């Protein structure tokens, strides 16, 4: 019979932990802001290196520390405020089974860029827990447009409009025509 080839070696380090799951030493990271202060993040994974700007798990953890956040290596209910991931994997699927919100790491960048921790929005969520879904239904429409916050940028507007289906777009266009017509008549 044929002899099976040996599996490729895994980058196993101290304590037998695979490199991708080792704790990141953030003790030397200089804090630049307090945007994420008081919040604990579990970074499940980083990018797979598939083009564009990519961030590894350790890089994301250092960025979180640089902005005052704390990172942990495992999800702990009541301890972890935000679970962040770049892609779906076994760990993310297990957290979904636990009904835990999974945020794309763009959420961290949006918070840093805006200078304050952002509210969770559908565009940030890889998975939304039942509790968060109920909260979002009270504060925004089905496309993620917040009832109480202005749209921050052209890019955010484009993301929202990209989610609107053709039928809804036609109804929206008709509503806009009627609103403009009413304004012109009352002017």
PDB file of C-alpha atoms in Angstrom:
ATOM      1  CA  UNK A   1       0.000   0.000   0.000  1.00  0.00           C
ATOM      2  CA  UNK A   2       0.825   3.652  -0.276  1.00  0.00           C
ATOM      3  CA  UNK A   3       2.464   5.444   2.590  1.00  0.00           C
ATOM      4  CA  UNK A   4       0.720   8.636   3.649  1.00  0.00           C
ATOM      5  CA  UNK A   5       2.810  11.787   3.526  1.00  0.00           C
ATOM      6  CA  UNK A   6       3.498  13.355   6.888  1.00  0.00           C
ATOM      7  CA  UNK A   7       1.452  16.477   7.600  1.00  0.00           C
ATOM      8  CA  UNK A   8       3.346  19.765   7.305  1.00  0.00           C
ATOM      9  CA  UNK A   9       4.983  20.886  10.541  1.00  0.00           C
ATOM     10  CA  UNK A  10       3.015  23.422  12.567  1.00  0.00           C
ATOM     11  CA  UNK A  11       4.687  26.453  14.027  1.00  0.00           C
ATOM     12  CA  UNK A  12       4.496  25.299  17.622  1.00  0.00           C
ATOM     13  CA  UNK A  13       6.181  27.445  20.213  1.00  0.00           C
ATOM     14  CA  UNK A  14       6.411  27.655  23.958  1.00  0.00           C
ATOM     15  CA  UNK A  15       4.125  25.319  25.848  1.00  0.00           C
ATOM     16  CA  UNK A  16       3.087  23.537  22.639  1.00  0.00           C
ATOM     17  CA  UNK A  17       0.808  26.396  21.527  1.00  0.00           C
ATOM     18  CA  UNK A  18       0.435  27.015  17.782  1.00  0.00           C
ATOM     19  CA  UNK A  19       1.887  30.421  16.852  1.00  0.00           C
ATOM     20  CA  UNK A  20      -1.478  31.787  15.662  1.00  0.00           C
ATOM     21  CA  UNK A  21      -2.969  31.210  19.139  1.00  0.00           C
ATOM     22  CA  UNK A  22      -0.094  32.430  21.330  1.00  0.00           C
ATOM     23  CA  UNK A  23      -0.601  35.412  23.578  1.00  0.00           C
ATOM     24  CA  UNK A  24       0.752  38.678  22.189  1.00  0.00           C
ATOM     25  CA  UNK A  25       3.084  40.591  24.476  1.00  0.00           C
ATOM     26  CA  UNK A  26       1.677  44.113  24.523  1.00  0.00           C
ATOM     27  CA  UNK A  27       3.619  45.296  27.592  1.00  0.00           C
ATOM     28  CA  UNK A  28       5.936  47.483  25.485  1.00  0.00           C
ATOM     29  CA  UNK A  29       3.118  49.026  23.417  1.00  0.00           C
ATOM     30  CA  UNK A  30       2.905  52.768  24.021  1.00  0.00           C
ATOM     31  CA  UNK A  31      -0.665  53.933  24.565  1.00  0.00           C
ATOM     32  CA  UNK A  32      -1.622  56.690  22.089  1.00  0.00           C
ATOM     33  CA  UNK A  33      -5.276  57.204  23.012  1.00  0.00           C
ATOM     34  CA  UNK A  34      -7.956  56.050  25.421  1.00  0.00           C
ATOM     35  CA  UNK A  35     -10.640  55.395  22.792  1.00  0.00           C
ATOM     36  CA  UNK A  36     -10.913  51.707  23.783  1.00  0.00           C
ATOM     37  CA  UNK A  37     -10.156  52.275  27.499  1.00  0.00           C
ATOM     38  CA  UNK A  38     -12.048  50.025  29.878  1.00  0.00           C
ATOM     39  CA  UNK A  39     -13.059  47.593  27.121  1.00  0.00           C
ATOM     40  CA  UNK A  40     -11.864  44.011  26.806  1.00  0.00           C
ATOM     41  CA  UNK A  41     -11.457  42.442  23.375  1.00  0.00           C
ATOM     42  CA  UNK A  42     -11.065  38.855  22.278  1.00  0.00           C
ATOM     43  CA  UNK A  43      -9.426  38.848  18.842  1.00  0.00           C
ATOM     44  CA  UNK A  44     -10.280  35.440  17.396  1.00  0.00           C
ATOM     45  CA  UNK A  45      -8.187  35.707  14.234  1.00  0.00           C
ATOM     46  CA  UNK A  46      -6.565  38.067  11.775  1.00  0.00           C
ATOM     47  CA  UNK A  47      -6.465  38.218   8.022  1.00  0.00           C
ATOM     48  CA  UNK A  48      -5.355  35.303   5.897  1.00  0.00           C
ATOM     49  CA  UNK A  49      -3.105  37.491   3.744  1.00  0.00           C
ATOM     50  CA  UNK A  50      -5.512  37.597   0.788  1.00  0.00           C
ATOM     51  CA  UNK A  51      -4.645  40.970  -0.735  1.00  0.00           C
ATOM     52  CA  UNK A  52      -5.485  44.476   0.375  1.00  0.00           C
ATOM     53  CA  UNK A  53      -4.469  45.741   3.798  1.00  0.00           C
ATOM     54  CA  UNK A  54      -4.103  42.793   6.127  1.00  0.00           C
ATOM     55  CA  UNK A  55      -3.676  42.580   9.887  1.00  0.00           C
ATOM     56  CA  UNK A  56      -2.601  39.523  11.822  1.00  0.00           C
ATOM     57  CA  UNK A  57      -4.094  38.654  15.201  1.00  0.00           C
ATOM     58  CA  UNK A  58      -1.008  39.972  17.073  1.00  0.00           C
ATOM     59  CA  UNK A  59      -1.089  43.233  15.070  1.00  0.00           C
ATOM     60  CA  UNK A  60      -4.777  43.739  15.918  1.00  0.00           C
ATOM     61  CA  UNK A  61      -4.080  43.058  19.592  1.00  0.00           C
ATOM     62  CA  UNK A  62      -1.250  45.634  19.616  1.00  0.00           C
ATOM     63  CA  UNK A  63      -3.544  48.194  17.928  1.00  0.00           C
ATOM     64  CA  UNK A  64      -6.192  47.597  20.594  1.00  0.00           C
ATOM     65  CA  UNK A  65      -3.573  48.051  23.353  1.00  0.00           C
ATOM     66  CA  UNK A  66      -2.249  51.208  21.654  1.00  0.00           C
ATOM     67  CA  UNK A  67      -5.717  52.738  22.039  1.00  0.00           C
ATOM     68  CA  UNK A  68      -6.273  51.717  25.648  1.00  0.00           C
ATOM     69  CA  UNK A  69      -8.128  48.436  25.184  1.00  0.00           C
ATOM     70  CA  UNK A  70      -7.342  45.177  26.911  1.00  0.00           C
ATOM     71  CA  UNK A  71      -7.075  41.857  25.060  1.00  0.00           C
ATOM     72  CA  UNK A  72      -7.637  38.302  26.251  1.00  0.00           C
ATOM     73  CA  UNK A  73      -6.930  34.979  24.566  1.00  0.00           C
ATOM     74  CA  UNK A  74     -10.274  33.266  25.226  1.00  0.00           C
ATOM     75  CA  UNK A  75     -13.914  34.281  25.296  1.00  0.00           C
ATOM     76  CA  UNK A  76     -15.218  34.696  28.823  1.00  0.00           C
ATOM     77  CA  UNK A  77     -18.866  35.764  29.257  1.00  0.00           C
ATOM     78  CA  UNK A  78     -19.097  38.797  31.518  1.00  0.00           C
ATOM     79  CA  UNK A  79     -15.413  39.648  30.942  1.00  0.00           C
ATOM     80  CA  UNK A  80     -15.137  40.155  27.174  1.00  0.00           C
ATOM     81  CA  UNK A  81     -16.912  43.238  25.826  1.00  0.00           C
ATOM     82  CA  UNK A  82     -16.137  42.690  22.131  1.00  0.00           C
ATOM     83  CA  UNK A  83     -15.268  39.641  20.046  1.00  0.00           C
ATOM     84  CA  UNK A  84     -13.402  40.641  16.877  1.00  0.00           C
ATOM     85  CA  UNK A  85     -12.539  38.485  13.859  1.00  0.00           C
ATOM     86  CA  UNK A  86     -11.360  38.884  10.288  1.00  0.00           C
ATOM     87  CA  UNK A  87     -12.866  35.694   8.860  1.00  0.00           C
ATOM     88  CA  UNK A  88     -15.051  32.713   9.653  1.00  0.00           C
ATOM     89  CA  UNK A  89     -13.226  29.760  11.210  1.00  0.00           C
ATOM     90  CA  UNK A  90     -13.955  26.962  13.696  1.00  0.00           C
ATOM     91  CA  UNK A  91     -13.490  29.244  16.724  1.00  0.00           C
ATOM     92  CA  UNK A  92     -15.891  31.834  15.272  1.00  0.00           C
ATOM     93  CA  UNK A  93     -18.470  29.128  14.479  1.00  0.00           C
ATOM     94  CA  UNK A  94     -18.265  27.869  18.076  1.00  0.00           C
ATOM     95  CA  UNK A  95     -18.855  31.385  19.393  1.00  0.00           C
ATOM     96  CA  UNK A  96     -21.844  31.748  17.067  1.00  0.00           C
ATOM     97  CA  UNK A  97     -23.309  28.576  18.599  1.00  0.00           C
ATOM     98  CA  UNK A  98     -23.000  30.393  21.940  1.00  0.00           C
ATOM     99  CA  UNK A  99     -25.004  33.326  20.450  1.00  0.00           C
ATOM    100  CA  UNK A 100     -22.105  35.789  20.828  1.00  0.00           C
ATOM    101  CA  UNK A 101     -21.768  38.953  18.704  1.00  0.00           C
ATOM    102  CA  UNK A 102     -18.829  38.698  16.292  1.00  0.00           C
ATOM    103  CA  UNK A 103     -17.538  42.038  15.013  1.00  0.00           C
ATOM    104  CA  UNK A 104     -15.391  42.469  11.934  1.00  0.00           C
ATOM    105  CA  UNK A 105     -12.200  44.274  12.932  1.00  0.00           C
ATOM    106  CA  UNK A 106     -13.281  47.256  10.799  1.00  0.00           C
ATOM    107  CA  UNK A 107     -15.311  48.170  13.884  1.00  0.00           C
ATOM    108  CA  UNK A 108     -12.069  48.807  15.790  1.00  0.00           C
ATOM    109  CA  UNK A 109     -10.742  51.008  12.964  1.00  0.00           C
ATOM    110  CA  UNK A 110     -13.991  52.993  12.755  1.00  0.00           C
ATOM    111  CA  UNK A 111     -13.849  53.659  16.480  1.00  0.00           C
ATOM    112  CA  UNK A 112     -10.209  54.754  16.295  1.00  0.00           C
ATOM    113  CA  UNK A 113     -10.775  56.919  13.201  1.00  0.00           C
ATOM    114  CA  UNK A 114     -13.811  58.643  14.741  1.00  0.00           C
ATOM    115  CA  UNK A 115     -12.080  59.220  18.075  1.00  0.00           C
ATOM    116  CA  UNK A 116     -14.753  57.375  20.065  1.00  0.00           C
ATOM    117  CA  UNK A 117     -16.116  53.899  20.558  1.00  0.00           C
ATOM    118  CA  UNK A 118     -18.801  53.325  17.924  1.00  0.00           C
ATOM    119  CA  UNK A 119     -22.235  51.797  18.401  1.00  0.00           C
ATOM    120  CA  UNK A 120     -22.516  48.345  16.860  1.00  0.00           C
ATOM    121  CA  UNK A 121     -24.107  48.495  13.420  1.00  0.00           C
ATOM    122  CA  UNK A 122     -25.145  45.655  11.090  1.00  0.00           C
ATOM    123  CA  UNK A 123     -22.252  46.483   8.754  1.00  0.00           C
ATOM    124  CA  UNK A 124     -19.823  45.709  11.626  1.00  0.00           C
ATOM    125  CA  UNK A 125     -21.321  42.350  12.569  1.00  0.00           C
ATOM    126  CA  UNK A 126     -20.242  38.994  11.169  1.00  0.00           C
ATOM    127  CA  UNK A 127     -22.832  37.502  13.532  1.00  0.00           C
ATOM    128  CA  UNK A 128     -25.468  39.214  15.633  1.00  0.00           C
ATOM    129  CA  UNK A 129     -26.797  37.754  18.892  1.00  0.00           C
ATOM    130  CA  UNK A 130     -30.539  37.726  19.554  1.00  0.00           C
ATOM    131  CA  UNK A 131     -30.141  40.436  22.210  1.00  0.00           C
ATOM    132  CA  UNK A 132     -28.184  42.752  19.910  1.00  0.00           C
ATOM    133  CA  UNK A 133     -30.653  42.125  17.080  1.00  0.00           C
ATOM    134  CA  UNK A 134     -33.507  43.322  19.320  1.00  0.00           C
ATOM    135  CA  UNK A 135     -31.501  46.424  20.335  1.00  0.00           C
ATOM    136  CA  UNK A 136     -30.671  47.249  16.720  1.00  0.00           C
ATOM    137  CA  UNK A 137     -34.306  46.908  15.648  1.00  0.00           C
ATOM    138  CA  UNK A 138     -35.167  49.700  18.106  1.00  0.00           C
ATOM    139  CA  UNK A 139     -32.455  52.081  16.899  1.00  0.00           C
ATOM    140  CA  UNK A 140     -32.121  51.605  13.137  1.00  0.00           C
ATOM    141  CA  UNK A 141     -33.902  50.548   9.997  1.00  0.00           C
ATOM    142  CA  UNK A 142     -33.413  47.202   8.271  1.00  0.00           C
ATOM    143  CA  UNK A 143     -30.525  48.601   6.192  1.00  0.00           C
ATOM    144  CA  UNK A 144     -28.510  49.796   9.189  1.00  0.00           C
ATOM    145  CA  UNK A 145     -29.393  53.497   8.995  1.00  0.00           C
ATOM    146  CA  UNK A 146     -29.460  54.713  12.592  1.00  0.00           C
ATOM    147  CA  UNK A 147     -32.571  56.650  13.639  1.00  0.00           C
ATOM    148  CA  UNK A 148     -30.692  58.950  16.037  1.00  0.00           C
ATOM    149  CA  UNK A 149     -27.245  59.408  14.461  1.00  0.00           C
ATOM    150  CA  UNK A 150     -26.342  61.184  11.223  1.00  0.00           C
ATOM    151  CA  UNK A 151     -24.566  59.244   8.503  1.00  0.00           C
ATOM    152  CA  UNK A 152     -20.897  60.021   9.079  1.00  0.00           C
ATOM    153  CA  UNK A 153     -19.426  59.781   5.594  1.00  0.00           C
ATOM    154  CA  UNK A 154     -20.065  59.273   1.904  1.00  0.00           C
ATOM    155  CA  UNK A 155     -18.618  55.757   2.268  1.00  0.00           C
ATOM    156  CA  UNK A 156     -21.182  54.934   4.976  1.00  0.00           C
ATOM    157  CA  UNK A 157     -23.971  56.246   2.739  1.00  0.00           C
ATOM    158  CA  UNK A 158     -22.700  54.107  -0.142  1.00  0.00           C
ATOM    159  CA  UNK A 159     -22.609  51.006   2.105  1.00  0.00           C
ATOM    160  CA  UNK A 160     -26.191  51.657   3.213  1.00  0.00           C
ATOM    161  CA  UNK A 161     -27.487  52.249  -0.298  1.00  0.00           C
ATOM    162  CA  UNK A 162     -25.740  49.111  -1.569  1.00  0.00           C
ATOM    163  CA  UNK A 163     -27.952  47.090   0.789  1.00  0.00           C
ATOM    164  CA  UNK A 164     -31.226  48.489  -0.572  1.00  0.00           C
ATOM    165  CA  UNK A 165     -32.896  46.039  -2.960  1.00  0.00           C
ATOM    166  CA  UNK A 166     -34.491  47.133  -6.256  1.00  0.00           C
ATOM    167  CA  UNK A 167     -38.067  47.065  -4.955  1.00  0.00           C
ATOM    168  CA  UNK A 168     -37.213  49.140  -1.909  1.00  0.00           C
ATOM    169  CA  UNK A 169     -35.145  51.529  -4.071  1.00  0.00           C
ATOM    170  CA  UNK A 170     -38.161  52.126  -6.325  1.00  0.00           C
ATOM    171  CA  UNK A 171     -40.364  52.858  -3.309  1.00  0.00           C
ATOM    172  CA  UNK A 172     -37.676  55.142  -1.864  1.00  0.00           C
ATOM    173  CA  UNK A 173     -37.377  57.004  -5.179  1.00  0.00           C
ATOM    174  CA  UNK A 174     -41.156  57.493  -5.270  1.00  0.00           C
ATOM    175  CA  UNK A 175     -41.139  58.772  -1.663  1.00  0.00           C
ATOM    176  CA  UNK A 176     -38.388  61.262  -2.554  1.00  0.00           C
ATOM    177  CA  UNK A 177     -40.272  62.485  -5.630  1.00  0.00           C
ATOM    178  CA  UNK A 178     -43.409  63.014  -3.538  1.00  0.00           C
ATOM    179  CA  UNK A 179     -41.458  64.819  -0.791  1.00  0.00           C
ATOM    180  CA  UNK A 180     -39.775  67.158  -3.291  1.00  0.00           C
ATOM    181  CA  UNK A 181     -43.121  67.771  -5.031  1.00  0.00           C
ATOM    182  CA  UNK A 182     -44.749  68.645  -1.689  1.00  0.00           C
ATOM    183  CA  UNK A 183     -41.879  71.023  -0.852  1.00  0.00           C
ATOM    184  CA  UNK A 184     -42.207  72.765  -4.216  1.00  0.00           C
ATOM    185  CA  UNK A 185     -45.961  73.192  -3.842  1.00  0.00           C
ATOM    186  CA  UNK A 186     -45.613  74.589  -0.314  1.00  0.00           C
ATOM    187  CA  UNK A 187     -42.729  76.909  -1.269  1.00  0.00           C
TER     188      UNK A 187
END
